[in-house]
mmCIF file of C-alpha atoms in Angstrom:
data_model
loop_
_atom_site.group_PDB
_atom_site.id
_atom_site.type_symbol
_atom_site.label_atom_id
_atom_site.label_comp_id
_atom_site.label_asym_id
_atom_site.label_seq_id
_atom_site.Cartn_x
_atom_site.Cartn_y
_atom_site.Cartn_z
ATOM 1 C CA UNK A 1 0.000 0.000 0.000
ATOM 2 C CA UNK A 2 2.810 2.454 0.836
ATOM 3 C CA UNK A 3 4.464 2.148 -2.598
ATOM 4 C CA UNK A 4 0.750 2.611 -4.465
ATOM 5 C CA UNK A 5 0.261 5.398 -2.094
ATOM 6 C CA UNK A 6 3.966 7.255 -2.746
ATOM 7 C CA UNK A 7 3.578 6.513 -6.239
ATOM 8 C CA UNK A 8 -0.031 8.346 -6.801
ATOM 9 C CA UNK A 9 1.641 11.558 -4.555
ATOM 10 C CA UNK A 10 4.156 11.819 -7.600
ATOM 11 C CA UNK A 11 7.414 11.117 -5.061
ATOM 12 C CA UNK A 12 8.738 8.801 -7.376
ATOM 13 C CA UNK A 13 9.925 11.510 -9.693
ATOM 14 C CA UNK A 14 12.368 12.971 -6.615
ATOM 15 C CA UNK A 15 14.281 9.842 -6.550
ATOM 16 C CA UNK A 16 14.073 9.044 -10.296
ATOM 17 C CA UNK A 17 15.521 12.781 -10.649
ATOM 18 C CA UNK A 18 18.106 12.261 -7.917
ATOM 19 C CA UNK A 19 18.773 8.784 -9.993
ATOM 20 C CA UNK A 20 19.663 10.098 -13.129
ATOM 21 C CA UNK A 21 21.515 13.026 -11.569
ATOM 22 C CA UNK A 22 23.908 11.528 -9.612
ATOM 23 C CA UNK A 23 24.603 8.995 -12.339
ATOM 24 C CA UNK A 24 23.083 6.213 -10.585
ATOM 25 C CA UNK A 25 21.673 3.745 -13.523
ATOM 26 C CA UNK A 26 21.314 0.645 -11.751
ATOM 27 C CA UNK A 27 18.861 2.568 -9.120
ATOM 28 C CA UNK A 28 17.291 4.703 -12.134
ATOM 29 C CA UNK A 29 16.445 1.376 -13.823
ATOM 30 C CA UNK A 30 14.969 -0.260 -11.098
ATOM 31 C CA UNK A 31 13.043 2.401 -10.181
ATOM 32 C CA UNK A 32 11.616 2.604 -14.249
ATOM 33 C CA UNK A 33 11.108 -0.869 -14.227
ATOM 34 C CA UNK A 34 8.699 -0.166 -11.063
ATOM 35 C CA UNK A 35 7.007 2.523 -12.682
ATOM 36 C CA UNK A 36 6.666 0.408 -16.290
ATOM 37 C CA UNK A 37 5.139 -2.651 -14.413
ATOM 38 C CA UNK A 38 2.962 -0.673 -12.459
ATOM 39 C CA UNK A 39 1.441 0.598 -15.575
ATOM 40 C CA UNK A 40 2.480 4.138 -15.786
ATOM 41 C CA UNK A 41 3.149 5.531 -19.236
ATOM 42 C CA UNK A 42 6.140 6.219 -20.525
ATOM 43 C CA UNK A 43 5.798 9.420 -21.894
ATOM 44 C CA UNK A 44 4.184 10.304 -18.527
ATOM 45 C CA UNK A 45 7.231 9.463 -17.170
ATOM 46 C CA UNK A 46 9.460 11.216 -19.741
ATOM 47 C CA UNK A 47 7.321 14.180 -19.578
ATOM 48 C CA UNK A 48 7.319 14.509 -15.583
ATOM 49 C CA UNK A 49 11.575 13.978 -15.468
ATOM 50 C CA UNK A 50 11.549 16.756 -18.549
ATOM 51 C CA UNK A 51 9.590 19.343 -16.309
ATOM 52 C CA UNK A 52 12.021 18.508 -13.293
ATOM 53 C CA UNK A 53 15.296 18.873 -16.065
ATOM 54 C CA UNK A 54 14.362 22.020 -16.789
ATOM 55 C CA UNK A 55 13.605 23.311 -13.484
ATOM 56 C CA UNK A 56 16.674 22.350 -12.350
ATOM 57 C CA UNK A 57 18.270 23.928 -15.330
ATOM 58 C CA UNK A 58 16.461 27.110 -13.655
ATOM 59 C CA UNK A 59 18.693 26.297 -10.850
ATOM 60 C CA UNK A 60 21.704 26.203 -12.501
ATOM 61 C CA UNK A 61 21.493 29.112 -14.532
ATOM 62 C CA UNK A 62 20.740 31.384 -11.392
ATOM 63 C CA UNK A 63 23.395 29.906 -9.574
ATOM 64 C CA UNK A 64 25.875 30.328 -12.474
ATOM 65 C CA UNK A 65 25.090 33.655 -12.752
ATOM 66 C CA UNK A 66 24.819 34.616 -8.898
ATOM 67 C CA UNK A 67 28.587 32.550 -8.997
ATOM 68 C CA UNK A 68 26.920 30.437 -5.901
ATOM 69 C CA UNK A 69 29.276 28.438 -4.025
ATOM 70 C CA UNK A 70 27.896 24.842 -3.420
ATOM 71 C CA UNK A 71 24.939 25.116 -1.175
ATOM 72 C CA UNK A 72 26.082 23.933 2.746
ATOM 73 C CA UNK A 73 25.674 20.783 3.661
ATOM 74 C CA UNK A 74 22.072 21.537 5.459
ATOM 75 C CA UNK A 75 18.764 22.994 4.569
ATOM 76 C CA UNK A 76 18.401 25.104 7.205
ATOM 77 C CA UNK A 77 21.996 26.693 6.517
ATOM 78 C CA UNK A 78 20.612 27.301 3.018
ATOM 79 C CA UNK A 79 17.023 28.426 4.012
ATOM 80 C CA UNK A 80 19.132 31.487 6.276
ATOM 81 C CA UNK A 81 22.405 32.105 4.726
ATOM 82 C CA UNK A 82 21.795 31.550 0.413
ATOM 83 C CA UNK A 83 17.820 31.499 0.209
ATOM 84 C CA UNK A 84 17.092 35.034 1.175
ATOM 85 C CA UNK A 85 20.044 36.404 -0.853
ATOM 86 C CA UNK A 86 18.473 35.517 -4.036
ATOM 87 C CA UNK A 87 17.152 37.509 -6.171
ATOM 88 C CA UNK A 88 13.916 38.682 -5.390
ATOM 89 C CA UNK A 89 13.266 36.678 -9.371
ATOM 90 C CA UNK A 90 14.583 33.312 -8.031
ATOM 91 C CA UNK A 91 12.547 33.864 -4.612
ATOM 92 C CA UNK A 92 9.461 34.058 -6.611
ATOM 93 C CA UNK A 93 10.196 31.160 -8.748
ATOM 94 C CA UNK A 94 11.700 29.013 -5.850
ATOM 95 C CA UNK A 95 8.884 29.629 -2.804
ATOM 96 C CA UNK A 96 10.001 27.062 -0.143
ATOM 97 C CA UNK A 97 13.527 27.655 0.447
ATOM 98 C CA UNK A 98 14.227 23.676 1.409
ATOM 99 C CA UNK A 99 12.895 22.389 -1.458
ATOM 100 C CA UNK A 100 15.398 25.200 -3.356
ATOM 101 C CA UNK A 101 17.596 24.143 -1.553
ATOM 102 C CA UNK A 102 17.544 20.601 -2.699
ATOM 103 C CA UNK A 103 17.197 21.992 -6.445
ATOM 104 C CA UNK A 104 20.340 23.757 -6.178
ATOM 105 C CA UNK A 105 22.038 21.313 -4.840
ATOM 106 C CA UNK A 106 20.986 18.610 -7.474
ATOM 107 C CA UNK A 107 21.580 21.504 -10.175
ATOM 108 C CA UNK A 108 25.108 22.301 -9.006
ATOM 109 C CA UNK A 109 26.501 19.032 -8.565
ATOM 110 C CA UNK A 110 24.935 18.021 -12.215
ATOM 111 C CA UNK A 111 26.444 21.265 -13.984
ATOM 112 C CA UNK A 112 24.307 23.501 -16.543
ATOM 113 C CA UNK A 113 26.127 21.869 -19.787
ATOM 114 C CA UNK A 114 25.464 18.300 -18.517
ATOM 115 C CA UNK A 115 21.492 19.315 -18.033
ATOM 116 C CA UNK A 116 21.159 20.614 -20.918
ATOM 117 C CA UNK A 117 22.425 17.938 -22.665
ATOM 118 C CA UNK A 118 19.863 15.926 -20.953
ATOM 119 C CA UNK A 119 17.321 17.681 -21.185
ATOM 120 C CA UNK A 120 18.301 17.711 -25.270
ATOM 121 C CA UNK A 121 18.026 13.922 -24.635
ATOM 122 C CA UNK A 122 14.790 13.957 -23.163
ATOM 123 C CA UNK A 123 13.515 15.741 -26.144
ATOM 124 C CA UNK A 124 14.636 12.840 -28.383
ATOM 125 C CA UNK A 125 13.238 10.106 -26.053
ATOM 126 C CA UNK A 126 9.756 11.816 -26.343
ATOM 127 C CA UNK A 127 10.266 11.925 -30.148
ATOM 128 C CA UNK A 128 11.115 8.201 -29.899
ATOM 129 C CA UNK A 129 8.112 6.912 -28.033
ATOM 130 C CA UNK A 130 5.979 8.947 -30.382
ATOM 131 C CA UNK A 131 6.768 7.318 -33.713
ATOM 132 C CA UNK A 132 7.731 4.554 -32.452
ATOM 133 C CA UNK A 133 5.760 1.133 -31.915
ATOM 134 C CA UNK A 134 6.052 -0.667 -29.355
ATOM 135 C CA UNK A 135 9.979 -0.293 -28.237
ATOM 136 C CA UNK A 136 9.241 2.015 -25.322
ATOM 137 C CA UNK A 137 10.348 -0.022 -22.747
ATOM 138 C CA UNK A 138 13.725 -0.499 -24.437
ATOM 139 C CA UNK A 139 13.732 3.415 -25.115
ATOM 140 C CA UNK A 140 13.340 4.497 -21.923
ATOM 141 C CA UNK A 141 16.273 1.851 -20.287
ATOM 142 C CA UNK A 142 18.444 3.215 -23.065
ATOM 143 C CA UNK A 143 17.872 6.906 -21.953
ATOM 144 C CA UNK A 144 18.651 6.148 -18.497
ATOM 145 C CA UNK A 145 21.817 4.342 -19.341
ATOM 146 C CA UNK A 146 23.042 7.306 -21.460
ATOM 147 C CA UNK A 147 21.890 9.941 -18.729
ATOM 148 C CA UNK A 148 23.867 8.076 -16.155
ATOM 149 C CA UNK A 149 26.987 7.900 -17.941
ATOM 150 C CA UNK A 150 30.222 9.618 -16.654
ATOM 151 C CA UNK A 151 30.381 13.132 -19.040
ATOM 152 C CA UNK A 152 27.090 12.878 -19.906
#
């Protein structure tokens, strides 16, 4: 019941994300396989880790620009040393400064180049399981294998 439950609340996608970020394939795979037996879609699933890519490349961009050091190694250091001196534009589009601070921290450690170059593979995955029939499966263990490898 817990795993139905966490699954319908949409956690899944923080681990998936956390996965694929820190170039973790074996746990990215296991946790697709989940998702694919389970019955959830694969472009649902593409689509969801997209929206997260690109938040994250939010993340990255502000903290390239800001030239943020790595966040500290707690939340609550970040929710009262880095959170309030964002910009008041980054504020707005990060409200809950311990959820930012877990997007920064996944964005930093990933690097703007390598999201965006994941993101860019994302875009071909949904391409993918549009045209093609019946391969998704195999698409979407492919994508997680490339995402996960070192320089990628």
């Amino acid at each position: 019941v817990a795993e139905h439950v966490r699954d319908a609340a949409g956690a899944w996608i923080f681990d998936f994300v956390d996965a694929i970020c820190e170039r973790r394939a074996g746990a990215a795979l296991t946790l697709v396989a989940e998702l694919l037996a389970g019955g959830e879609a694969p472009l649902k699933i593409a689509a969801t880790l997209s929206t997260k890519v690109a938040e994250l490349l939010v993340a990255a961009r502000y903290a390239a620009a800001l030239r943020l050091a790595p966040p500290p190694s707690s939340s609550v250091a970040f929710a009262k040393s880095v959170y309030p001196s964002l910009p008041e534009s980054a504020r707005r589009r990060f409200t809950n400064p311990y959820r930012t601070y877990h997007v920064f921290r996944v964005a930093q450690a990933r690097g703007y180049a390598s999201l965006r170059r994941l993101h860019s593979r994302l875009v071909d995955l949904d391409l993918a399981l549009k045209s093609s029939g019946g391969q998704a499966r195999h698409l979407v263990a492919e994508f997680v294998v490339a995402a996960c490898e070192p320089g990628a």
